[in-house]
JSON list of C-alpha atoms and ligand atoms in Angstrom, two decimals:
[
{"chain": "A", "resi": 49, "resn": "UNK", "atom": "CA", "xyz": [55.96, 21.96, -11.78]},
{"chain": "A", "resi": 50, "resn": "UNK", "atom": "CA", "xyz": [56.96, 18.44, -12.85]},
{"chain": "A", "resi": 51, "resn": "UNK", "atom": "CA", "xyz": [54.03, 16.06, -13.28]},
{"chain": "A", "resi": 52, "resn": "UNK", "atom": "CA", "xyz": [54.32, 12.31, -12.91]},
{"chain": "A", "resi": 53, "resn": "UNK", "atom": "CA", "xyz": [52.35, 9.12, -13.39]},
{"chain": "A", "resi": 54, "resn": "UNK", "atom": "CA", "xyz": [53.23, 6.39, -10.90]},
{"chain": "A", "resi": 55, "resn": "UNK", "atom": "CA", "xyz": [52.06, 2.81, -11.43]},
{"chain": "A", "resi": 56, "resn": "UNK", "atom": "CA", "xyz": [51.14, 1.07, -8.16]},
{"chain": "A", "resi": 57, "resn": "UNK", "atom": "CA", "xyz": [52.25, -2.58, -8.31]},
{"chain": "A", "resi": 58, "resn": "UNK", "atom": "CA", "xyz": [49.73, -3.45, -5.60]},
{"chain": "A", "resi": 59, "resn": "UNK", "atom": "CA", "xyz": [47.27, -3.94, -8.48]},
{"chain": "A", "resi": 60, "resn": "UNK", "atom": "CA", "xyz": [49.73, -6.01, -10.58]},
{"chain": "A", "resi": 61, "resn": "UNK", "atom": "CA", "xyz": [49.90, -9.79, -11.03]},
{"chain": "A", "resi": 62, "resn": "UNK", "atom": "CA", "xyz": [51.94, -10.51, -7.87]},
{"chain": "A", "resi": 63, "resn": "UNK", "atom": "CA", "xyz": [53.63, -13.57, -9.32]},
{"chain": "A", "resi": 64, "resn": "UNK", "atom": "CA", "xyz": [55.15, -11.56, -12.18]},
{"chain": "A", "resi": 65, "resn": "UNK", "atom": "CA", "xyz": [56.20, -8.27, -10.61]},
{"chain": "A", "resi": 66, "resn": "UNK", "atom": "CA", "xyz": [59.23, -7.65, -12.83]},
{"chain": "A", "resi": 67, "resn": "UNK", "atom": "CA", "xyz": [57.31, -8.21, -16.07]},
{"chain": "A", "resi": 68, "resn": "UNK", "atom": "CA", "xyz": [54.41, -6.14, -14.76]},
{"chain": "A", "resi": 69, "resn": "UNK", "atom": "CA", "xyz": [56.72, -3.25, -13.85]},
{"chain": "A", "resi": 70, "resn": "UNK", "atom": "CA", "xyz": [58.39, -3.48, -17.26]},
{"chain": "A", "resi": 71, "resn": "UNK", "atom": "CA", "xyz": [54.98, -3.42, -18.93]},
{"chain": "A", "resi": 72, "resn": "UNK", "atom": "CA", "xyz": [54.27, -0.08, -17.18]},
{"chain": "A", "resi": 73, "resn": "UNK", "atom": "CA", "xyz": [57.67, 1.27, -18.13]},
{"chain": "A", "resi": 74, "resn": "UNK", "atom": "CA", "xyz": [57.00, 0.47, -21.80]},
{"chain": "A", "resi": 75, "resn": "UNK", "atom": "CA", "xyz": [53.54, 2.00, -21.59]},
{"chain": "A", "resi": 76, "resn": "UNK", "atom": "CA", "xyz": [55.05, 5.30, -20.42]},
{"chain": "A", "resi": 77, "resn": "UNK", "atom": "CA", "xyz": [54.78, 5.42, -16.60]},
{"chain": "A", "resi": 78, "resn": "UNK", "atom": "CA", "xyz": [57.32, 7.68, -14.89]},
{"chain": "A", "resi": 79, "resn": "UNK", "atom": "CA", "xyz": [57.71, 5.72, -11.65]},
{"chain": "A", "resi": 80, "resn": "UNK", "atom": "CA", "xyz": [56.90, 2.32, -10.22]},
{"chain": "A", "resi": 81, "resn": "UNK", "atom": "CA", "xyz": [55.04, 2.94, -6.94]},
{"chain": "A", "resi": 82, "resn": "UNK", "atom": "CA", "xyz": [55.70, 0.34, -4.24]},
{"chain": "A", "resi": 83, "resn": "UNK", "atom": "CA", "xyz": [53.16, 0.27, -1.39]},
{"chain": "A", "resi": 84, "resn": "UNK", "atom": "CA", "xyz": [55.03, -0.95, 1.67]},
{"chain": "A", "resi": 85, "resn": "UNK", "atom": "CA", "xyz": [52.67, -2.02, 4.48]},
{"chain": "A", "resi": 86, "resn": "UNK", "atom": "CA", "xyz": [53.68, -3.28, 7.90]},
{"chain": "A", "resi": 87, "resn": "UNK", "atom": "CA", "xyz": [50.45, -4.81, 9.22]},
{"chain": "A", "resi": 88, "resn": "UNK", "atom": "CA", "xyz": [50.37, -2.16, 11.98]},
{"chain": "A", "resi": 89, "resn": "UNK", "atom": "CA", "xyz": [49.89, 1.26, 10.41]},
{"chain": "A", "resi": 90, "resn": "UNK", "atom": "CA", "xyz": [47.52, -0.56, 8.03]},
{"chain": "A", "resi": 91, "resn": "UNK", "atom": "CA", "xyz": [46.22, -4.13, 8.42]},
{"chain": "A", "resi": 92, "resn": "UNK", "atom": "CA", "xyz": [47.87, -5.77, 5.35]},
{"chain": "A", "resi": 93, "resn": "UNK", "atom": "CA", "xyz": [51.56, -6.64, 5.01]},
{"chain": "A", "resi": 94, "resn": "UNK", "atom": "CA", "xyz": [53.21, -6.00, 1.62]},
{"chain": "A", "resi": 95, "resn": "UNK", "atom": "CA", "xyz": [56.70, -5.65, 0.16]},
{"chain": "A", "resi": 96, "resn": "UNK", "atom": "CA", "xyz": [59.91, -4.36, 1.72]},
{"chain": "A", "resi": 97, "resn": "UNK", "atom": "CA", "xyz": [63.44, -3.14, 1.02]},
{"chain": "A", "resi": 98, "resn": "UNK", "atom": "CA", "xyz": [64.25, -6.21, -1.12]},
{"chain": "A", "resi": 99, "resn": "UNK", "atom": "CA", "xyz": [61.28, -5.58, -3.44]},
{"chain": "A", "resi": 100, "resn": "UNK", "atom": "CA", "xyz": [62.56, -2.05, -4.03]},
{"chain": "A", "resi": 101, "resn": "UNK", "atom": "CA", "xyz": [66.15, -3.24, -4.60]},
{"chain": "A", "resi": 102, "resn": "UNK", "atom": "CA", "xyz": [65.07, -5.88, -7.13]},
{"chain": "A", "resi": 103, "resn": "UNK", "atom": "CA", "xyz": [62.67, -3.64, -9.03]},
{"chain": "A", "resi": 104, "resn": "UNK", "atom": "CA", "xyz": [65.24, -0.84, -9.17]},
{"chain": "A", "resi": 105, "resn": "UNK", "atom": "CA", "xyz": [67.44, -3.21, -11.18]},
{"chain": "A", "resi": 106, "resn": "UNK", "atom": "CA", "xyz": [64.63, -4.47, -13.37]},
{"chain": "A", "resi": 107, "resn": "UNK", "atom": "CA", "xyz": [63.33, -1.17, -14.75]},
{"chain": "A", "resi": 108, "resn": "UNK", "atom": "CA", "xyz": [65.04, 1.99, -15.98]},
{"chain": "A", "resi": 109, "resn": "UNK", "atom": "CA", "xyz": [62.37, 4.32, -14.59]},
{"chain": "A", "resi": 110, "resn": "UNK", "atom": "CA", "xyz": [62.54, 5.31, -10.92]},
{"chain": "A", "resi": 111, "resn": "UNK", "atom": "CA", "xyz": [60.98, 3.66, -7.89]},
{"chain": "A", "resi": 112, "resn": "UNK", "atom": "CA", "xyz": [58.67, 5.53, -5.53]},
{"chain": "A", "resi": 113, "resn": "UNK", "atom": "CA", "xyz": [58.31, 3.85, -2.13]},
{"chain": "A", "resi": 114, "resn": "UNK", "atom": "CA", "xyz": [55.06, 4.67, -0.29]},
{"chain": "A", "resi": 115, "resn": "UNK", "atom": "CA", "xyz": [55.67, 3.61, 3.29]},
{"chain": "A", "resi": 116, "resn": "UNK", "atom": "CA", "xyz": [52.49, 2.81, 5.17]},
{"chain": "A", "resi": 117, "resn": "UNK", "atom": "CA", "xyz": [54.50, 1.82, 8.22]},
{"chain": "A", "resi": 118, "resn": "UNK", "atom": "CA", "xyz": [54.90, 2.96, 11.80]},
{"chain": "A", "resi": 119, "resn": "UNK", "atom": "CA", "xyz": [58.13, 4.74, 12.76]},
{"chain": "A", "resi": 120, "resn": "UNK", "atom": "CA", "xyz": [59.19, 5.45, 9.14]},
{"chain": "A", "resi": 121, "resn": "UNK", "atom": "CA", "xyz": [62.35, 7.27, 10.29]},
{"chain": "A", "resi": 122, "resn": "UNK", "atom": "CA", "xyz": [63.78, 3.88, 11.23]},
{"chain": "A", "resi": 123, "resn": "UNK", "atom": "CA", "xyz": [63.63, 2.48, 7.67]},
{"chain": "A", "resi": 124, "resn": "UNK", "atom": "CA", "xyz": [63.66, 5.35, 5.14]},
{"chain": "A", "resi": 125, "resn": "UNK", "atom": "CA", "xyz": [67.47, 5.27, 4.94]},
{"chain": "A", "resi": 126, "resn": "UNK", "atom": "CA", "xyz": [67.33, 1.60, 3.89]},
{"chain": "A", "resi": 127, "resn": "UNK", "atom": "CA", "xyz": [64.78, 2.35, 1.17]},
{"chain": "A", "resi": 128, "resn": "UNK", "atom": "CA", "xyz": [67.00, 5.14, -0.16]},
{"chain": "A", "resi": 129, "resn": "UNK", "atom": "CA", "xyz": [70.01, 2.81, -0.24]},
{"chain": "A", "resi": 130, "resn": "UNK", "atom": "CA", "xyz": [67.92, 0.19, -2.03]},
{"chain": "A", "resi": 131, "resn": "UNK", "atom": "CA", "xyz": [67.32, 2.66, -4.85]},
{"chain": "A", "resi": 132, "resn": "UNK", "atom": "CA", "xyz": [64.00, 4.42, -4.12]},
{"chain": "A", "resi": 133, "resn": "UNK", "atom": "CA", "xyz": [64.29, 7.86, -5.71]},
{"chain": "A", "resi": 134, "resn": "UNK", "atom": "CA", "xyz": [61.12, 9.09, -4.04]},
{"chain": "A", "resi": 135, "resn": "UNK", "atom": "CA", "xyz": [60.14, 8.05, -0.50]},
{"chain": "A", "resi": 136, "resn": "UNK", "atom": "CA", "xyz": [56.76, 8.93, 0.96]},
{"chain": "A", "resi": 137, "resn": "UNK", "atom": "CA", "xyz": [55.85, 8.47, 4.64]},
{"chain": "A", "resi": 138, "resn": "UNK", "atom": "CA", "xyz": [52.69, 9.31, 6.58]},
{"chain": "A", "resi": 139, "resn": "UNK", "atom": "CA", "xyz": [51.95, 12.39, 8.69]},
{"chain": "A", "resi": 140, "resn": "UNK", "atom": "CA", "xyz": [49.89, 10.20, 11.06]},
{"chain": "A", "resi": 141, "resn": "UNK", "atom": "CA", "xyz": [52.94, 8.20, 12.18]},
{"chain": "A", "resi": 142, "resn": "UNK", "atom": "CA", "xyz": [54.61, 10.72, 14.46]},
{"chain": "A", "resi": 143, "resn": "UNK", "atom": "CA", "xyz": [55.04, 14.20, 15.91]},
{"chain": "A", "resi": 144, "resn": "UNK", "atom": "CA", "xyz": [56.54, 17.25, 14.21]},
{"chain": "A", "resi": 145, "resn": "UNK", "atom": "CA", "xyz": [60.10, 16.43, 15.25]},
{"chain": "A", "resi": 146, "resn": "UNK", "atom": "CA", "xyz": [59.79, 12.89, 13.93]},
{"chain": "A", "resi": 147, "resn": "UNK", "atom": "CA", "xyz": [58.38, 14.14, 10.64]},
{"chain": "A", "resi": 148, "resn": "UNK", "atom": "CA", "xyz": [61.29, 16.55, 10.31]},
{"chain": "A", "resi": 149, "resn": "UNK", "atom": "CA", "xyz": [63.78, 13.83, 11.11]},
{"chain": "A", "resi": 150, "resn": "UNK", "atom": "CA", "xyz": [62.24, 11.49, 8.51]},
{"chain": "A", "resi": 151, "resn": "UNK", "atom": "CA", "xyz": [62.30, 14.11, 5.73]},
{"chain": "A", "resi": 152, "resn": "UNK", "atom": "CA", "xyz": [65.86, 15.02, 6.56]},
{"chain": "A", "resi": 153, "resn": "UNK", "atom": "CA", "xyz": [67.13, 11.42, 6.44]},
{"chain": "A", "resi": 154, "resn": "UNK", "atom": "CA", "xyz": [65.51, 10.99, 3.02]},
{"chain": "A", "resi": 155, "resn": "UNK", "atom": "CA", "xyz": [66.89, 14.25, 1.64]},
{"chain": "A", "resi": 156, "resn": "UNK", "atom": "CA", "xyz": [70.38, 13.57, 2.96]},
{"chain": "A", "resi": 157, "resn": "UNK", "atom": "CA", "xyz": [70.27, 10.24, 1.12]},
{"chain": "A", "resi": 158, "resn": "UNK", "atom": "CA", "xyz": [69.59, 12.18, -2.10]},
{"chain": "A", "resi": 159, "resn": "UNK", "atom": "CA", "xyz": [66.05, 10.89, -2.53]},
{"chain": "A", "resi": 160, "resn": "UNK", "atom": "CA", "xyz": [62.97, 13.09, -2.79]},
{"chain": "A", "resi": 161, "resn": "UNK", "atom": "CA", "xyz": [60.89, 13.13, 0.42]},
{"chain": "A", "resi": 162, "resn": "UNK", "atom": "CA", "xyz": [57.10, 13.04, 0.35]},
{"chain": "A", "resi": 163, "resn": "UNK", "atom": "CA", "xyz": [54.60, 13.41, 3.18]},
{"chain": "A", "resi": 164, "resn": "UNK", "atom": "CA", "xyz": [51.18, 11.73, 2.88]},
{"chain": "A", "resi": 165, "resn": "UNK", "atom": "CA", "xyz": [47.89, 12.52, 4.60]},
{"chain": "A", "resi": 166, "resn": "UNK", "atom": "CA", "xyz": [45.00, 10.11, 5.01]},
{"chain": "A", "resi": 167, "resn": "UNK", "atom": "CA", "xyz": [41.45, 11.12, 4.09]},
{"chain": "A", "resi": 168, "resn": "UNK", "atom": "CA", "xyz": [40.61, 11.72, 7.79]},
{"chain": "A", "resi": 169, "resn": "UNK", "atom": "CA", "xyz": [43.68, 13.89, 8.45]},
{"chain": "A", "resi": 170, "resn": "UNK", "atom": "CA", "xyz": [42.99, 17.63, 8.12]},
{"chain": "A", "resi": 171, "resn": "UNK", "atom": "CA", "xyz": [45.42, 19.70, 6.04]},
{"chain": "A", "resi": 172, "resn": "UNK", "atom": "CA", "xyz": [46.11, 21.80, 9.16]},
{"chain": "A", "resi": 173, "resn": "UNK", "atom": "CA", "xyz": [48.24, 18.90, 10.38]},
{"chain": "A", "resi": 174, "resn": "UNK", "atom": "CA", "xyz": [50.77, 19.94, 7.72]},
{"chain": "A", "resi": 175, "resn": "UNK", "atom": "CA", "xyz": [52.96, 22.66, 9.19]},
{"chain": "A", "resi": 176, "resn": "UNK", "atom": "CA", "xyz": [54.91, 25.16, 7.13]},
{"chain": "A", "resi": 177, "resn": "UNK", "atom": "CA", "xyz": [58.13, 23.30, 8.02]},
{"chain": "A", "resi": 178, "resn": "UNK", "atom": "CA", "xyz": [56.66, 20.01, 6.77]},
{"chain": "A", "resi": 179, "resn": "UNK", "atom": "CA", "xyz": [55.54, 21.57, 3.50]},
{"chain": "A", "resi": 180, "resn": "UNK", "atom": "CA", "xyz": [58.96, 23.16, 3.12]},
{"chain": "A", "resi": 181, "resn": "UNK", "atom": "CA", "xyz": [60.89, 20.02, 3.96]},
{"chain": "A", "resi": 182, "resn": "UNK", "atom": "CA", "xyz": [59.20, 17.70, 1.45]},
{"chain": "A", "resi": 183, "resn": "UNK", "atom": "CA", "xyz": [59.18, 17.76, -2.34]},
{"chain": "A", "resi": 184, "resn": "UNK", "atom": "CA", "xyz": [55.90, 15.85, -2.58]},
{"chain": "A", "resi": 185, "resn": "UNK", "atom": "CA", "xyz": [52.62, 16.26, -0.70]},
{"chain": "A", "resi": 186, "resn": "UNK", "atom": "CA", "xyz": [50.59, 13.07, -1.20]},
{"chain": "A", "resi": 187, "resn": "UNK", "atom": "CA", "xyz": [46.84, 13.39, -0.68]},
{"chain": "A", "resi": 188, "resn": "UNK", "atom": "CA", "xyz": [45.25, 9.97, -0.16]},
{"chain": "A", "resi": 189, "resn": "UNK", "atom": "CA", "xyz": [41.93, 9.66, -1.94]},
{"chain": "A", "resi": 190, "resn": "UNK", "atom": "CA", "xyz": [41.14, 6.28, -0.32]},
{"chain": "A", "resi": 191, "resn": "UNK", "atom": "CA", "xyz": [41.91, 4.87, 3.11]},
{"chain": "A", "resi": 192, "resn": "UNK", "atom": "CA", "xyz": [45.32, 3.23, 2.72]},
{"chain": "A", "resi": 193, "resn": "UNK", "atom": "CA", "xyz": [45.66, -0.54, 2.63]},
{"chain": "A", "resi": 194, "resn": "UNK", "atom": "CA", "xyz": [44.08, -1.88, -0.55]},
{"chain": "A", "resi": 195, "resn": "UNK", "atom": "CA", "xyz": [44.04, -1.29, -4.29]},
{"chain": "A", "resi": 196, "resn": "UNK", "atom": "CA", "xyz": [40.75, -1.09, -6.17]},
{"chain": "A", "resi": 197, "resn": "UNK", "atom": "CA", "xyz": [38.78, 1.02, -3.68]},
{"chain": "A", "resi": 198, "resn": "UNK", "atom": "CA", "xyz": [36.37, 3.80, -4.63]},
{"chain": "A", "resi": 199, "resn": "UNK", "atom": "CA", "xyz": [37.70, 7.34, -4.81]},
{"chain": "A", "resi": 200, "resn": "UNK", "atom": "CA", "xyz": [36.52, 9.46, -1.86]},
{"chain": "A", "resi": 201, "resn": "UNK", "atom": "CA", "xyz": [34.43, 12.27, -3.35]},
{"chain": "A", "resi": 202, "resn": "UNK", "atom": "CA", "xyz": [35.75, 14.99, -0.99]},
{"chain": "A", "resi": 203, "resn": "UNK", "atom": "CA", "xyz": [39.35, 14.48, -2.17]},
{"chain": "A", "resi": 204, "resn": "UNK", "atom": "CA", "xyz": [39.47, 17.27, -4.80]},
{"chain": "A", "resi": 205, "resn": "UNK", "atom": "CA", "xyz": [38.44, 19.72, -2.06]},
{"chain": "A", "resi": 206, "resn": "UNK", "atom": "CA", "xyz": [41.35, 18.47, 0.04]},
{"chain": "A", "resi": 207, "resn": "UNK", "atom": "CA", "xyz": [43.71, 19.06, -2.89]},
{"chain": "A", "resi": 208, "resn": "UNK", "atom": "CA", "xyz": [42.42, 22.61, -3.24]},
{"chain": "A", "resi": 209, "resn": "UNK", "atom": "CA", "xyz": [43.09, 23.17, 0.48]},
{"chain": "A", "resi": 210, "resn": "UNK", "atom": "CA", "xyz": [46.66, 21.88, 0.20]},
{"chain": "A", "resi": 211, "resn": "UNK", "atom": "CA", "xyz": [47.18, 23.99, -2.88]},
{"chain": "A", "resi": 212, "resn": "UNK", "atom": "CA", "xyz": [46.00, 27.16, -1.16]},
{"chain": "A", "resi": 213, "resn": "UNK", "atom": "CA", "xyz": [48.02, 26.38, 1.98]},
{"chain": "A", "resi": 214, "resn": "UNK", "atom": "CA", "xyz": [51.14, 26.11, -0.19]},
{"chain": "A", "resi": 215, "resn": "UNK", "atom": "CA", "xyz": [50.17, 29.34, -1.95]},
{"chain": "A", "resi": 216, "resn": "UNK", "atom": "CA", "xyz": [49.81, 31.16, 1.38]},
{"chain": "A", "resi": 217, "resn": "UNK", "atom": "CA", "xyz": [53.38, 30.22, 2.24]},
{"chain": "A", "resi": 218, "resn": "UNK", "atom": "CA", "xyz": [54.64, 31.05, -1.26]},
{"chain": "A", "resi": 219, "resn": "UNK", "atom": "CA", "xyz": [55.73, 27.43, -1.74]},
{"chain": "A", "resi": 220, "resn": "UNK", "atom": "CA", "xyz": [55.60, 25.26, -4.84]},
{"chain": "A", "resi": 221, "resn": "UNK", "atom": "CA", "xyz": [55.46, 21.55, -4.15]},
{"chain": "A", "resi": 222, "resn": "UNK", "atom": "CA", "xyz": [54.34, 18.56, -6.18]},
{"chain": "A", "resi": 223, "resn": "UNK", "atom": "CA", "xyz": [50.82, 17.57, -5.13]},
{"chain": "A", "resi": 224, "resn": "UNK", "atom": "CA", "xyz": [50.22, 13.90, -5.79]},
{"chain": "A", "resi": 225, "resn": "UNK", "atom": "CA", "xyz": [47.03, 11.85, -5.44]},
{"chain": "A", "resi": 226, "resn": "UNK", "atom": "CA", "xyz": [46.75, 8.18, -4.57]},
{"chain": "A", "resi": 227, "resn": "UNK", "atom": "CA", "xyz": [43.69, 5.92, -4.57]},
{"chain": "A", "resi": 228, "resn": "UNK", "atom": "CA", "xyz": [40.82, 5.29, -6.96]},
{"chain": "A", "resi": 229, "resn": "UNK", "atom": "CA", "xyz": [42.45, 7.29, -9.74]},
{"chain": "A", "resi": 230, "resn": "UNK", "atom": "CA", "xyz": [41.09, 7.03, -13.29]},
{"chain": "A", "resi": 231, "resn": "UNK", "atom": "CA", "xyz": [40.58, 9.59, -16.06]},
{"chain": "A", "resi": 232, "resn": "UNK", "atom": "CA", "xyz": [37.39, 10.87, -14.45]},
{"chain": "A", "resi": 233, "resn": "UNK", "atom": "CA", "xyz": [38.64, 11.28, -10.86]},
{"chain": "A", "resi": 234, "resn": "UNK", "atom": "CA", "xyz": [42.06, 12.54, -11.98]},
{"chain": "A", "resi": 235, "resn": "UNK", "atom": "CA", "xyz": [40.41, 15.30, -13.98]},
{"chain": "A", "resi": 236, "resn": "UNK", "atom": "CA", "xyz": [38.62, 16.60, -10.88]},
{"chain": "A", "resi": 237, "resn": "UNK", "atom": "CA", "xyz": [41.88, 16.50, -8.93]},
{"chain": "A", "resi": 238, "resn": "UNK", "atom": "CA", "xyz": [43.90, 18.18, -11.68]},
{"chain": "A", "resi": 239, "resn": "UNK", "atom": "CA", "xyz": [41.34, 21.00, -11.79]},
{"chain": "A", "resi": 240, "resn": "UNK", "atom": "CA", "xyz": [41.72, 21.37, -8.01]},
{"chain": "A", "resi": 241, "resn": "UNK", "atom": "CA", "xyz": [45.52, 21.66, -8.32]},
{"chain": "A", "resi": 242, "resn": "UNK", "atom": "CA", "xyz": [46.98, 18.13, -8.30]},
{"chain": "A", "resi": 243, "resn": "UNK", "atom": "CA", "xyz": [50.10, 17.62, -10.42]},
{"chain": "A", "resi": 244, "resn": "UNK", "atom": "CA", "xyz": [50.83, 13.90, -10.24]},
{"chain": "A", "resi": 245, "resn": "UNK", "atom": "CA", "xyz": [48.92, 10.64, -9.94]},
{"chain": "A", "resi": 246, "resn": "UNK", "atom": "CA", "xyz": [49.42, 7.18, -8.53]},
{"chain": "A", "resi": 247, "resn": "UNK", "atom": "CA", "xyz": [47.22, 4.61, -10.23]},
{"chain": "A", "resi": 248, "resn": "UNK", "atom": "CA", "xyz": [46.96, 0.87, -9.66]},
{"chain": "A", "resi": 249, "resn": "UNK", "atom": "CA", "xyz": [43.84, -0.85, -10.97]},
{"chain": "A", "resi": 250, "resn": "UNK", "atom": "CA", "xyz": [43.26, 1.70, -13.72]},
{"chain": "A", "resi": 251, "resn": "UNK", "atom": "CA", "xyz": [46.62, 0.88, -15.30]},
{"chain": "A", "resi": 252, "resn": "UNK", "atom": "CA", "xyz": [47.20, -2.79, -14.48]},
{"chain": "A", "resi": 253, "resn": "UNK", "atom": "CA", "xyz": [43.71, -4.00, -15.26]},
{"chain": "A", "resi": 254, "resn": "UNK", "atom": "CA", "xyz": [43.87, -2.60, -18.75]},
{"chain": "A", "resi": 255, "resn": "UNK", "atom": "CA", "xyz": [45.39, -4.77, -21.49]},
{"chain": "A", "resi": 256, "resn": "UNK", "atom": "CA", "xyz": [47.26, -1.92, -23.09]},
{"chain": "A", "resi": 257, "resn": "UNK", "atom": "CA", "xyz": [48.30, 0.51, -20.34]},
{"chain": "A", "resi": 258, "resn": "UNK", "atom": "CA", "xyz": [49.37, 3.05, -22.98]},
{"chain": "A", "resi": 259, "resn": "UNK", "atom": "CA", "xyz": [45.74, 4.08, -23.27]},
{"chain": "A", "resi": 260, "resn": "UNK", "atom": "CA", "xyz": [45.02, 5.03, -19.62]},
{"chain": "A", "resi": 261, "resn": "UNK", "atom": "CA", "xyz": [48.50, 6.53, -19.25]},
{"chain": "A", "resi": 262, "resn": "UNK", "atom": "CA", "xyz": [47.88, 8.62, -22.36]},
{"chain": "A", "resi": 263, "resn": "UNK", "atom": "CA", "xyz": [44.54, 9.77, -20.95]},
{"chain": "A", "resi": 264, "resn": "UNK", "atom": "CA", "xyz": [46.10, 10.78, -17.63]},
{"chain": "A", "resi": 265, "resn": "UNK", "atom": "CA", "xyz": [48.93, 12.56, -19.45]},
{"chain": "A", "resi": 266, "resn": "UNK", "atom": "CA", "xyz": [46.50, 14.56, -21.60]},
{"chain": "A", "resi": 267, "resn": "UNK", "atom": "CA", "xyz": [44.44, 15.84, -18.72]},
{"chain": "A", "resi": 268, "resn": "UNK", "atom": "CA", "xyz": [47.54, 16.56, -16.61]},
{"chain": "A", "resi": 269, "resn": "UNK", "atom": "CA", "xyz": [48.92, 18.78, -19.32]},
{"chain": "A", "resi": 270, "resn": "UNK", "atom": "CA", "xyz": [45.76, 20.83, -19.80]},
{"chain": "B", "resi": 443, "resn": "DX5", "atom": "C1", "xyz": [46.46, 2.24, -1.20]},
{"chain": "B", "resi": 443, "resn": "DX5", "atom": "C2", "xyz": [47.73, 2.40, -1.98]},
{"chain": "B", "resi": 443, "resn": "DX5", "atom": "C3", "xyz": [47.51, 2.81, -3.39]},
{"chain": "B", "resi": 443, "resn": "DX5", "atom": "C4", "xyz": [46.72, 1.81, -4.19]},
{"chain": "B", "resi": 443, "resn": "DX5", "atom": "C5", "xyz": [46.22, 2.41, -5.47]},
{"chain": "B", "resi": 443, "resn": "DX5", "atom": "O1", "xyz": [46.78, 1.93, 0.11]},
{"chain": "B", "resi": 443, "resn": "DX5", "atom": "O2", "xyz": [48.55, 3.39, -1.38]},
{"chain": "B", "resi": 443, "resn": "DX5", "atom": "O3", "xyz": [48.76, 3.11, -4.02]},
{"chain": "B", "resi": 443, "resn": "DX5", "atom": "O4", "xyz": [47.48, 0.69, -4.51]},
{"chain": "B", "resi": 443, "resn": "DX5", "atom": "O5", "xyz": [45.43, 1.48, -6.15]},
{"chain": "B", "resi": 443, "resn": "DX5", "atom": "P1", "xyz": [44.14, 1.94, -6.96]},
{"chain": "B", "resi": 443, "resn": "DX5", "atom": "O6", "xyz": [44.62, 2.90, -8.03]},
{"chain": "B", "resi": 443, "resn": "DX5", "atom": "O7", "xyz": [43.62, 0.66, -7.53]},
{"chain": "B", "resi": 443, "resn": "DX5", "atom": "O8", "xyz": [43.22, 2.60, -6.00]},
{"chain": "B", "resi": 444, "resn": "ZN", "atom": "ZN1", "xyz": [50.30, 4.11, -2.57]}
]
């Protein structure tokens, strides 16, 4: 299973997004993670299609769009066109049909689809079809909306549940974690079956991001 480190620009210096993204590229991140928020699904408002389009031209690594928006099926096509190679939407935003429709629009646009679950959403809300139809299962380890929050301690258990659910169906999918990730919390999640990590504060707040990225890489490969 491929393993990735995604740098969340929500924790970057917002006045220098291009330089900040390039700093992460040089330090060895695999993707730039863009947290799109609509002020409805979550209270804050952040970024949009134009941010993705610009960043996609400013770095050579890929862009991962994490859409914390209502009715994601209405905008995922635009994010794919703007150059997001991976597009993640939330399970809480619609019914099974709408989830299916969203994944299918993303896949038809040749991007990788990802479905995210909030800390309060039980893994049973992920049907076999949803697990099958998405390349990434994103387990939120904080409540979405803000960078710099504390990791929710029950998250590794949630990862283990997703991992065993996938195993029951004989499926292999990339399990990614997002929120409060550092070397310590990532280790617990990796042991529970997580493959990939989104990190904001841990990477951007460090002067030389090579160090935290190296640490994450080491424990991911163990
Ligand atoms: C939270 C976002 C995360 C967040 C991660 O709503 O989805 O991507 O920016 O930031 P840290 O790593 O600081 O928790
Ligand atoms: Zn995110």
